[in-house]
Amino acid sequence: MKKNKIFLILIFVFVLVLTGCSNTKEKSLVCTKNVTETANVKPTFDYKLYYDGEYVTRTDFIDKVTFTDDKTLEEYKTSYESSLAPYQNIKYYNETVEKSNKTLIISVKIDYTKVDYKKILEIEGTNDNIFTKKGKVKLTTLKNFYEKVGISCK
């Protein structure tokens, strides 16, 4: 009986340590890019950054572009697919390009805690990359990069 009590106490302590000592405090920022609509194209760009402390853990991008004609939609779809093609075989770098009526929906989800950053650098090059030497992404670095391309985060 005494062994059972000790065993239960050890399990309780173990569970308490695992659940109570987790230091993951992931927060998020919502980012947008304001783009001027034209007569033929209506874009919306929404990005969400998740971070823990000073490092980005993951990002979710959803770009929606509505077109008035099918030819332009197909041209943009082909362009997006070819620009994302080099990333297709990188685990934790997930992208989709879908059509829904006259809207093109581009989704990119990157888990920076697991993605093979060296494969990304092989594609993008090492100049002006967002990765630290250890393969992490600092929140300030990514926000500065976004600002350069017209994306604001709050």
Tab-separated table of N, CA and C in Angstrom:
chain	number	residue	atom	x	y	z
A	1	MET	N	0.820	-1.193	0.000
A	1	MET	CA	0.000	0.000	0.000
A	1	MET	C	0.865	1.259	0.000
A	2	LYS	N	1.944	1.231	0.787
A	2	LYS	CA	2.833	2.377	0.863
A	2	LYS	C	3.501	2.642	-0.490
A	3	LYS	N	3.850	1.566	-1.219
A	3	LYS	CA	4.461	1.717	-2.532
A	3	LYS	C	3.491	2.378	-3.510
A	4	ASN	N	2.204	2.037	-3.419
A	4	ASN	CA	1.198	2.641	-4.286
A	4	ASN	C	1.086	4.147	-4.031
A	5	LYS	N	1.113	4.554	-2.763
A	5	LYS	CA	1.042	5.976	-2.423
A	5	LYS	C	2.251	6.720	-2.969
A	6	ILE	N	3.413	6.140	-2.799
A	6	ILE	CA	4.640	6.769	-3.312
A	6	ILE	C	4.580	6.859	-4.833
A	7	PHE	N	4.120	5.804	-5.466
A	7	PHE	CA	3.993	5.790	-6.920
A	7	PHE	C	3.028	6.880	-7.388
A	8	LEU	N	1.873	7.010	-6.724
A	8	LEU	CA	0.886	8.038	-7.089
A	8	LEU	C	1.442	9.445	-6.865
A	9	ILE	N	2.179	9.621	-5.775
A	9	ILE	CA	2.786	10.928	-5.505
A	9	ILE	C	3.803	11.265	-6.585
A	10	LEU	N	4.616	10.296	-6.979
A	10	LEU	CA	5.603	10.527	-8.035
A	10	LEU	C	4.928	10.880	-9.365
A	11	ILE	N	3.867	10.188	-9.697
A	11	ILE	CA	3.126	10.501	-10.926
A	11	ILE	C	2.555	11.911	-10.843
A	12	PHE	N	1.974	12.256	-9.692
A	12	PHE	CA	1.402	13.589	-9.517
A	12	PHE	C	2.473	14.676	-9.694
A	13	VAL	N	3.626	14.486	-9.075
A	13	VAL	CA	4.729	15.444	-9.183
A	13	VAL	C	5.212	15.534	-10.639
A	14	PHE	N	5.341	14.403	-11.288
A	14	PHE	CA	5.787	14.368	-12.680
A	14	PHE	C	4.823	15.139	-13.576
A	15	VAL	N	3.518	14.898	-13.427
A	15	VAL	CA	2.508	15.606	-14.220
A	15	VAL	C	2.539	17.093	-13.902
A	16	LEU	N	2.666	17.437	-12.645
A	16	LEU	CA	2.723	18.837	-12.227
A	16	LEU	C	3.914	19.550	-12.855
A	17	VAL	N	5.057	18.901	-12.843
A	17	VAL	CA	6.261	19.482	-13.430
A	17	VAL	C	6.082	19.678	-14.931
A	18	LEU	N	5.536	18.676	-15.605
A	18	LEU	CA	5.365	18.773	-17.056
A	18	LEU	C	4.376	19.861	-17.453
A	19	THR	N	3.277	19.962	-16.735
A	19	THR	CA	2.261	20.935	-17.124
A	19	THR	C	2.517	22.316	-16.541
A	20	GLY	N	3.062	22.373	-15.341
A	20	GLY	CA	3.243	23.658	-14.670
A	20	GLY	C	4.499	24.396	-15.041
A	21	CYS	N	5.465	23.720	-15.578
A	21	CYS	CA	6.739	24.351	-15.864
A	21	CYS	C	6.944	24.657	-17.337
A	22	SER	N	5.944	24.499	-18.105
A	22	SER	CA	6.076	24.826	-19.527
A	22	SER	C	6.249	26.325	-19.669
A	23	ASN	N	7.291	26.754	-20.370
A	23	ASN	CA	7.552	28.181	-20.499
A	23	ASN	C	7.157	28.715	-21.871
A	24	THR	N	6.380	27.957	-22.624
A	24	THR	CA	5.940	28.434	-23.925
A	24	THR	C	4.819	29.435	-23.726
A	25	LYS	N	5.083	30.632	-24.149
A	25	LYS	CA	4.097	31.703	-24.042
A	25	LYS	C	3.947	32.337	-25.413
A	26	GLU	N	3.521	31.547	-26.363
A	26	GLU	CA	3.411	32.020	-27.739
A	26	GLU	C	2.379	33.137	-27.838
A	27	LYS	N	2.787	34.200	-28.487
A	27	LYS	CA	1.918	35.342	-28.742
A	27	LYS	C	1.824	35.515	-30.241
A	28	SER	N	0.944	36.393	-30.679
A	28	SER	CA	0.809	36.580	-32.125
A	28	SER	C	0.650	38.054	-32.484
A	29	LEU	N	1.005	38.349	-33.710
A	29	LEU	CA	0.822	39.669	-34.301
A	29	LEU	C	0.050	39.488	-35.601
A	30	VAL	N	-0.866	40.396	-35.863
A	30	VAL	CA	-1.593	40.382	-37.129
A	30	VAL	C	-0.963	41.429	-38.039
A	31	CYS	N	-0.653	41.017	-39.254
A	31	CYS	CA	0.004	41.904	-40.203
A	31	CYS	C	-0.830	41.998	-41.475
A	32	THR	N	-0.812	43.166	-42.085
A	32	THR	CA	-1.550	43.370	-43.325
A	32	THR	C	-0.713	44.171	-44.302
A	33	LYS	N	-1.075	44.017	-45.545
A	33	LYS	CA	-0.437	44.812	-46.593
A	33	LYS	C	-1.554	45.511	-47.352
A	34	ASN	N	-1.487	46.821	-47.369
A	34	ASN	CA	-2.482	47.582	-48.101
A	34	ASN	C	-2.042	47.719	-49.541
A	35	VAL	N	-2.887	47.242	-50.423
A	35	VAL	CA	-2.592	47.273	-51.850
A	35	VAL	C	-3.768	47.937	-52.548
A	36	THR	N	-3.464	48.760	-53.509
A	36	THR	CA	-4.503	49.462	-54.239
A	36	THR	C	-5.231	48.506	-55.178
A	37	GLU	N	-6.550	48.555	-55.114
A	37	GLU	CA	-7.361	47.772	-56.040
A	37	GLU	C	-7.309	48.412	-57.418
A	38	THR	N	-7.442	47.575	-58.418
A	38	THR	CA	-7.579	48.080	-59.782
A	38	THR	C	-8.923	47.625	-60.307
A	39	ALA	N	-9.223	48.002	-61.527
A	39	ALA	CA	-10.496	47.608	-62.117
A	39	ALA	C	-10.596	46.092	-62.282
A	40	ASN	N	-9.449	45.428	-62.458
A	40	ASN	CA	-9.454	43.989	-62.730
A	40	ASN	C	-9.046	43.111	-61.547
A	41	VAL	N	-8.416	43.725	-60.525
A	41	VAL	CA	-7.842	42.931	-59.440
A	41	VAL	C	-8.187	43.552	-58.081
A	42	LYS	N	-8.670	42.700	-57.160
A	42	LYS	CA	-8.954	43.138	-55.792
A	42	LYS	C	-8.200	42.211	-54.832
A	43	PRO	N	-7.053	42.674	-54.296
A	43	PRO	CA	-6.257	41.819	-53.409
A	43	PRO	C	-6.485	42.114	-51.921
A	44	THR	N	-6.337	41.082	-51.093
A	44	THR	CA	-6.236	41.239	-49.640
A	44	THR	C	-5.115	40.324	-49.167
A	45	PHE	N	-4.271	40.852	-48.315
A	45	PHE	CA	-3.132	40.100	-47.816
A	45	PHE	C	-3.178	40.125	-46.293
A	46	ASP	N	-3.294	38.963	-45.699
A	46	ASP	CA	-3.336	38.850	-44.246
A	46	ASP	C	-2.257	37.883	-43.779
A	47	TYR	N	-1.487	38.329	-42.800
A	47	TYR	CA	-0.391	37.527	-42.270
A	47	TYR	C	-0.527	37.472	-40.758
A	48	LYS	N	-0.160	36.351	-40.190
A	48	LYS	CA	-0.143	36.229	-38.733
A	48	LYS	C	1.211	35.657	-38.336
A	49	LEU	N	1.878	36.363	-37.435
A	49	LEU	CA	3.168	35.924	-36.904
A	49	LEU	C	2.947	35.394	-35.503
A	50	TYR	N	3.522	34.266	-35.212
A	50	TYR	CA	3.490	33.710	-33.864
A	50	TYR	C	4.920	33.751	-33.336
A	51	TYR	N	5.064	34.168	-32.094
A	51	TYR	CA	6.411	34.296	-31.537
A	51	TYR	C	6.424	33.944	-30.065
A	52	ASP	N	7.596	33.564	-29.608
A	52	ASP	CA	7.833	33.249	-28.210
A	52	ASP	C	9.080	34.027	-27.818
A	53	GLY	N	8.901	35.031	-26.984
A	53	GLY	CA	10.022	35.895	-26.627
A	53	GLY	C	10.433	36.716	-27.835
A	54	GLU	N	11.707	36.671	-28.187
A	54	GLU	CA	12.197	37.480	-29.299
A	54	GLU	C	12.249	36.718	-30.632
A	55	TYR	N	11.784	35.453	-30.629
A	55	TYR	CA	11.898	34.640	-31.837
A	55	TYR	C	10.538	34.243	-32.420
A	56	VAL	N	10.456	34.269	-33.735
A	56	VAL	CA	9.256	33.848	-34.449
A	56	VAL	C	9.207	32.324	-34.428
A	57	THR	N	8.041	31.786	-34.089
A	57	THR	CA	7.887	30.331	-34.075
A	57	THR	C	7.234	29.829	-35.368
A	58	ARG	N	6.283	30.603	-35.893
A	58	ARG	CA	5.616	30.207	-37.135
A	58	ARG	C	4.907	31.400	-37.757
A	59	THR	N	4.577	31.255	-39.013
A	59	THR	CA	3.833	32.289	-39.730
A	59	THR	C	2.734	31.634	-40.556
A	60	ASP	N	1.621	32.339	-40.689
A	60	ASP	CA	0.513	31.922	-41.554
A	60	ASP	C	0.187	33.087	-42.476
A	61	PHE	N	0.272	32.862	-43.765
A	61	PHE	CA	-0.047	33.899	-44.751
A	61	PHE	C	-1.268	33.450	-45.534
A	62	ILE	N	-2.177	34.363	-45.756
A	62	ILE	CA	-3.288	34.083	-46.670
A	62	ILE	C	-3.451	35.297	-47.573
A	63	ASP	N	-3.191	35.073	-48.835
A	63	ASP	CA	-3.386	36.105	-49.848
A	63	ASP	C	-4.617	35.708	-50.658
A	64	LYS	N	-5.534	36.648	-50.812
A	64	LYS	CA	-6.715	36.418	-51.645
A	64	LYS	C	-6.748	37.499	-52.704
A	65	VAL	N	-6.830	37.061	-53.934
A	65	VAL	CA	-6.853	38.013	-55.034
A	65	VAL	C	-8.037	37.659	-55.930
A	66	THR	N	-8.953	38.603	-56.058
A	66	THR	CA	-10.141	38.390	-56.880
A	66	THR	C	-9.951	39.095	-58.212
A	67	PHE	N	-10.288	38.399	-59.272
A	67	PHE	CA	-10.088	38.894	-60.637
A	67	PHE	C	-11.423	39.029	-61.352
A	68	THR	N	-11.465	39.920	-62.317
A	68	THR	CA	-12.677	40.062	-63.119
A	68	THR	C	-12.655	39.156	-64.339
A	69	ASP	N	-11.481	38.699	-64.736
A	69	ASP	CA	-11.425	37.818	-65.910
A	69	ASP	C	-10.579	36.580	-65.626
A	70	ASP	N	-10.936	35.494	-66.285
A	70	ASP	CA	-10.273	34.204	-66.058
A	70	ASP	C	-8.842	34.168	-66.561
A	71	LYS	N	-8.551	34.885	-67.623
A	71	LYS	CA	-7.200	34.852	-68.188
A	71	LYS	C	-6.185	35.398	-67.187
A	72	THR	N	-6.493	36.527	-66.583
A	72	THR	CA	-5.596	37.127	-65.596
A	72	THR	C	-5.464	36.224	-64.375
A	73	LEU	N	-6.561	35.620	-63.939
A	73	LEU	CA	-6.535	34.707	-62.799
A	73	LEU	C	-5.591	33.543	-63.084
A	74	GLU	N	-5.681	32.950	-64.259
A	74	GLU	CA	-4.811	31.820	-64.613
A	74	GLU	C	-3.344	32.247	-64.693
A	75	GLU	N	-3.078	33.457	-65.192
A	75	GLU	CA	-1.703	33.957	-65.265
A	75	GLU	C	-1.114	34.115	-63.863
A	76	TYR	N	-1.896	34.696	-62.964
A	76	TYR	CA	-1.436	34.867	-61.588
A	76	TYR	C	-1.253	33.512	-60.905
A	77	LYS	N	-2.172	32.587	-61.124
A	77	LYS	CA	-2.084	31.248	-60.522
A	77	LYS	C	-0.788	30.561	-60.964
A	78	THR	N	-0.500	30.612	-62.248
A	78	THR	CA	0.725	30.017	-62.777
A	78	THR	C	1.954	30.681	-62.171
A	79	SER	N	1.924	31.992	-62.034
A	79	SER	CA	3.041	32.735	-61.460
A	79	SER	C	3.279	32.344	-59.999
A	80	TYR	N	2.209	32.295	-59.201
A	80	TYR	CA	2.345	31.898	-57.800
A	80	TYR	C	2.858	30.475	-57.677
A	81	GLU	N	2.302	29.566	-58.467
A	81	GLU	CA	2.722	28.165	-58.393
A	81	GLU	C	4.200	28.002	-58.732
A	82	SER	N	4.662	28.732	-59.729
A	82	SER	CA	6.079	28.605	-60.094
A	82	SER	C	6.989	29.245	-59.044
A	83	SER	N	6.548	30.325	-58.402
A	83	SER	CA	7.392	30.940	-57.373
A	83	SER	C	7.437	30.096	-56.101
A	84	LEU	N	6.396	29.304	-55.826
A	84	LEU	CA	6.374	28.459	-54.636
A	84	LEU	C	6.924	27.053	-54.889
A	85	ALA	N	7.085	26.679	-56.140
A	85	ALA	CA	7.523	25.319	-56.492
A	85	ALA	C	8.833	24.890	-55.814
A	86	PRO	N	9.845	25.747	-55.722
A	86	PRO	CA	11.099	25.298	-55.083
A	86	PRO	C	10.940	24.893	-53.613
A	87	TYR	N	9.879	25.344	-52.970
A	87	TYR	CA	9.680	25.081	-51.547
A	87	TYR	C	8.831	23.833	-51.281
A	88	GLN	N	8.303	23.212	-52.317
A	88	GLN	CA	7.339	22.124	-52.148
A	88	GLN	C	7.830	20.944	-51.326
A	89	ASN	N	9.094	20.621	-51.384
A	89	ASN	CA	9.590	19.447	-50.678
A	89	ASN	C	10.260	19.767	-49.343
A	90	ILE	N	10.018	20.965	-48.844
A	90	ILE	CA	10.586	21.335	-47.548
A	90	ILE	C	9.536	21.077	-46.477
A	91	LYS	N	9.848	20.189	-45.547
A	91	LYS	CA	8.922	19.898	-44.454
A	91	LYS	C	8.721	21.149	-43.612
A	92	TYR	N	7.505	21.319	-43.140
A	92	TYR	CA	7.096	22.431	-42.285
A	92	TYR	C	7.045	23.763	-43.032
A	93	TYR	N	7.124	23.706	-44.354
A	93	TYR	CA	6.907	24.864	-45.217
A	93	TYR	C	5.769	24.432	-46.143
A	94	ASN	N	4.555	24.761	-45.750
A	94	ASN	CA	3.384	24.262	-46.459
A	94	ASN	C	2.707	25.383	-47.231
A	95	GLU	N	2.463	25.124	-48.500
A	95	GLU	CA	1.837	26.134	-49.333
A	95	GLU	C	0.746	25.508	-50.195
A	96	THR	N	-0.288	26.300	-50.438
A	96	THR	CA	-1.346	25.884	-51.354
A	96	THR	C	-1.735	27.072	-52.223
A	97	VAL	N	-2.125	26.759	-53.443
A	97	VAL	CA	-2.660	27.762	-54.366
A	97	VAL	C	-3.951	27.167	-54.908
A	98	GLU	N	-5.056	27.823	-54.590
A	98	GLU	CA	-6.362	27.302	-54.987
A	98	GLU	C	-7.190	28.383	-55.668
A	99	LYS	N	-8.106	27.920	-56.512
A	99	LYS	CA	-9.072	28.810	-57.148
A	99	LYS	C	-10.435	28.568	-56.538
A	100	SER	N	-11.136	29.649	-56.284
A	100	SER	CA	-12.516	29.568	-55.830
A	100	SER	C	-13.287	30.644	-56.571
A	101	ASN	N	-14.067	30.216	-57.545
A	101	ASN	CA	-14.750	31.144	-58.449
A	101	ASN	C	-13.715	32.028	-59.129
A	102	LYS	N	-13.765	33.309	-58.904
A	102	LYS	CA	-12.808	34.228	-59.536
A	102	LYS	C	-11.738	34.692	-58.553
A	103	THR	N	-11.591	33.960	-57.452
A	103	THR	CA	-10.619	34.327	-56.418
A	103	THR	C	-9.513	33.284	-56.338
A	104	LEU	N	-8.301	33.783	-56.268
A	104	LEU	CA	-7.123	32.945	-56.075
A	104	LEU	C	-6.751	33.050	-54.595
A	105	ILE	N	-6.609	31.893	-53.931
A	105	ILE	CA	-6.291	31.867	-52.505
A	105	ILE	C	-4.938	31.189	-52.342
A	106	ILE	N	-3.976	31.962	-51.817
A	106	ILE	CA	-2.620	31.460	-51.611
A	106	ILE	C	-2.389	31.384	-50.108
A	107	SER	N	-2.035	30.209	-49.637
A	107	SER	CA	-1.785	30.013	-48.211
A	107	SER	C	-0.370	29.467	-48.030
A	108	VAL	N	0.373	30.103	-47.130
A	108	VAL	CA	1.725	29.638	-46.808
A	108	VAL	C	1.851	29.588	-45.292
A	109	LYS	N	2.201	28.411	-44.791
A	109	LYS	CA	2.393	28.219	-43.354
A	109	LYS	C	3.805	27.681	-43.140
A	110	ILE	N	4.562	28.389	-42.302
A	110	ILE	CA	5.942	27.992	-42.038
A	110	ILE	C	6.127	27.832	-40.533
A	111	ASP	N	6.627	26.678	-40.125
A	111	ASP	CA	6.961	26.437	-38.730
A	111	ASP	C	8.473	26.616	-38.592
A	112	TYR	N	8.877	27.774	-38.108
A	112	TYR	CA	10.301	28.095	-38.018
A	112	TYR	C	11.030	27.289	-36.942
A	113	THR	N	10.304	26.638	-36.052
A	113	THR	CA	10.961	25.817	-35.038
A	113	THR	C	11.385	24.465	-35.596
A	114	LYS	N	10.834	24.081	-36.754
A	114	LYS	CA	11.119	22.766	-37.319
A	114	LYS	C	11.640	22.789	-38.757
A	115	VAL	N	11.386	23.861	-39.483
A	115	VAL	CA	11.747	23.903	-40.898
A	115	VAL	C	13.267	23.827	-41.073
A	116	ASP	N	13.697	23.210	-42.159
A	116	ASP	CA	15.116	23.119	-42.486
A	116	ASP	C	15.530	24.443	-43.149
A	117	TYR	N	16.009	25.377	-42.330
A	117	TYR	CA	16.331	26.709	-42.832
A	117	TYR	C	17.442	26.681	-43.886
A	118	LYS	N	18.298	25.686	-43.836
A	118	LYS	CA	19.385	25.596	-44.819
A	118	LYS	C	18.827	25.349	-46.221
A	119	LYS	N	17.739	24.601	-46.311
A	119	LYS	CA	17.103	24.380	-47.620
A	119	LYS	C	16.491	25.673	-48.149
A	120	ILE	N	15.942	26.471	-47.251
A	120	ILE	CA	15.385	27.766	-47.665
A	120	ILE	C	16.514	28.669	-48.156
A	121	LEU	N	17.636	28.678	-47.451
A	121	LEU	CA	18.778	29.500	-47.862
A	121	LEU	C	19.346	29.051	-49.207
A	122	GLU	N	19.282	27.757	-49.493
A	122	GLU	CA	19.727	27.269	-50.806
A	122	GLU	C	18.887	27.877	-51.924
A	123	ILE	N	17.620	28.113	-51.655
A	123	ILE	CA	16.704	28.678	-52.650
A	123	ILE	C	16.838	30.197	-52.710
A	124	GLU	N	16.858	30.830	-51.545
A	124	GLU	CA	16.798	32.296	-51.480
A	124	GLU	C	18.162	32.972	-51.435
A	125	GLY	N	19.198	32.240	-51.103
A	125	GLY	CA	20.507	32.850	-50.949
A	125	GLY	C	20.708	33.354	-49.537
A	126	THR	N	21.928	33.689	-49.224
A	126	THR	CA	22.249	34.096	-47.851
A	126	THR	C	22.257	35.611	-47.653
A	127	ASN	N	22.213	36.388	-48.710
A	127	ASN	CA	22.170	37.843	-48.566
A	127	ASN	C	20.782	38.271	-48.110
A	128	ASP	N	20.737	39.160	-47.131
A	128	ASP	CA	19.484	39.703	-46.610
A	128	ASP	C	18.494	38.636	-46.185
A	129	ASN	N	18.971	37.518	-45.670
A	129	ASN	CA	18.041	36.500	-45.192
A	129	ASN	C	17.600	36.845	-43.778
A	130	ILE	N	16.539	36.197	-43.317
A	130	ILE	CA	15.960	36.522	-42.009
A	130	ILE	C	16.454	35.610	-40.894
A	131	PHE	N	17.283	34.638	-41.215
A	131	PHE	CA	17.710	33.645	-40.229
A	131	PHE	C	18.970	34.082	-39.480
A	132	THR	N	19.011	33.711	-38.185
A	132	THR	CA	20.235	33.894	-37.416
A	132	THR	C	21.189	32.762	-37.804
A	133	LYS	N	22.401	32.816	-37.282
A	133	LYS	CA	23.372	31.755	-37.574
A	133	LYS	C	22.916	30.395	-37.063
A	134	LYS	N	22.034	30.387	-36.070
A	134	LYS	CA	21.523	29.134	-35.517
A	134	LYS	C	20.202	28.712	-36.155
A	135	GLY	N	19.769	29.439	-37.192
A	135	GLY	CA	18.560	29.048	-37.906
A	135	GLY	C	17.265	29.554	-37.316
A	136	LYS	N	17.353	30.475	-36.375
A	136	LYS	CA	16.140	31.054	-35.798
A	136	LYS	C	15.804	32.345	-36.531
A	137	VAL	N	14.580	32.824	-36.312
A	137	VAL	CA	14.140	34.082	-36.920
A	137	VAL	C	13.749	35.036	-35.803
A	138	LYS	N	14.477	36.143	-35.718
A	138	LYS	CA	14.144	37.153	-34.710
A	138	LYS	C	12.916	37.932	-35.167
A	139	LEU	N	12.050	38.225	-34.218
A	139	LEU	CA	10.828	38.973	-34.503
A	139	LEU	C	11.153	40.341	-35.097
A	140	THR	N	12.132	41.036	-34.531
A	140	THR	CA	12.478	42.369	-35.039
A	140	THR	C	12.997	42.298	-36.476
A	141	THR	N	13.750	41.260	-36.795
A	141	THR	CA	14.280	41.101	-38.155
A	141	THR	C	13.155	40.897	-39.150
A	142	LEU	N	12.196	40.033	-38.812
A	142	LEU	CA	11.083	39.768	-39.728
A	142	LEU	C	10.184	40.985	-39.871
A	143	LYS	N	9.927	41.694	-38.766
A	143	LYS	CA	9.104	42.902	-38.848
A	143	LYS	C	9.784	43.968	-39.712
A	144	ASN	N	11.096	44.128	-39.586
A	144	ASN	CA	11.829	45.089	-40.416
A	144	ASN	C	11.761	44.703	-41.893
A	145	PHE	N	11.896	43.413	-42.169
A	145	PHE	CA	11.776	42.927	-43.545
A	145	PHE	C	10.384	43.230	-44.094
A	146	TYR	N	9.357	42.953	-43.293
A	146	TYR	CA	7.981	43.221	-43.725
A	146	TYR	C	7.780	44.701	-44.026
A	147	GLU	N	8.285	45.564	-43.160
A	147	GLU	CA	8.133	47.003	-43.370
A	147	GLU	C	8.716	47.441	-44.709
A	148	LYS	N	9.842	46.840	-45.085
A	148	LYS	CA	10.485	47.181	-46.369
A	148	LYS	C	9.592	46.865	-47.560
A	149	VAL	N	8.725	45.848	-47.411
A	149	VAL	CA	7.854	45.462	-48.527
A	149	VAL	C	6.399	45.917	-48.312
A	150	GLY	N	6.204	46.842	-47.363
A	150	GLY	CA	4.885	47.451	-47.192
A	150	GLY	C	3.899	46.688	-46.313
A	151	ILE	N	4.403	45.809	-45.468
A	151	ILE	CA	3.540	45.046	-44.569
A	151	ILE	C	3.679	45.631	-43.173
A	152	SER	N	2.536	45.928	-42.535
A	152	SER	CA	2.573	46.465	-41.172
A	152	SER	C	1.971	45.467	-40.211
A	153	CYS	N	2.584	45.393	-39.011
A	153	CYS	CA	2.152	44.433	-37.984
A	153	CYS	C	1.694	45.170	-36.733
A	154	LYS	N	0.671	44.618	-36.113
A	154	LYS	CA	0.148	45.196	-34.855
A	154	LYS	C	-0.101	44.092	-33.869
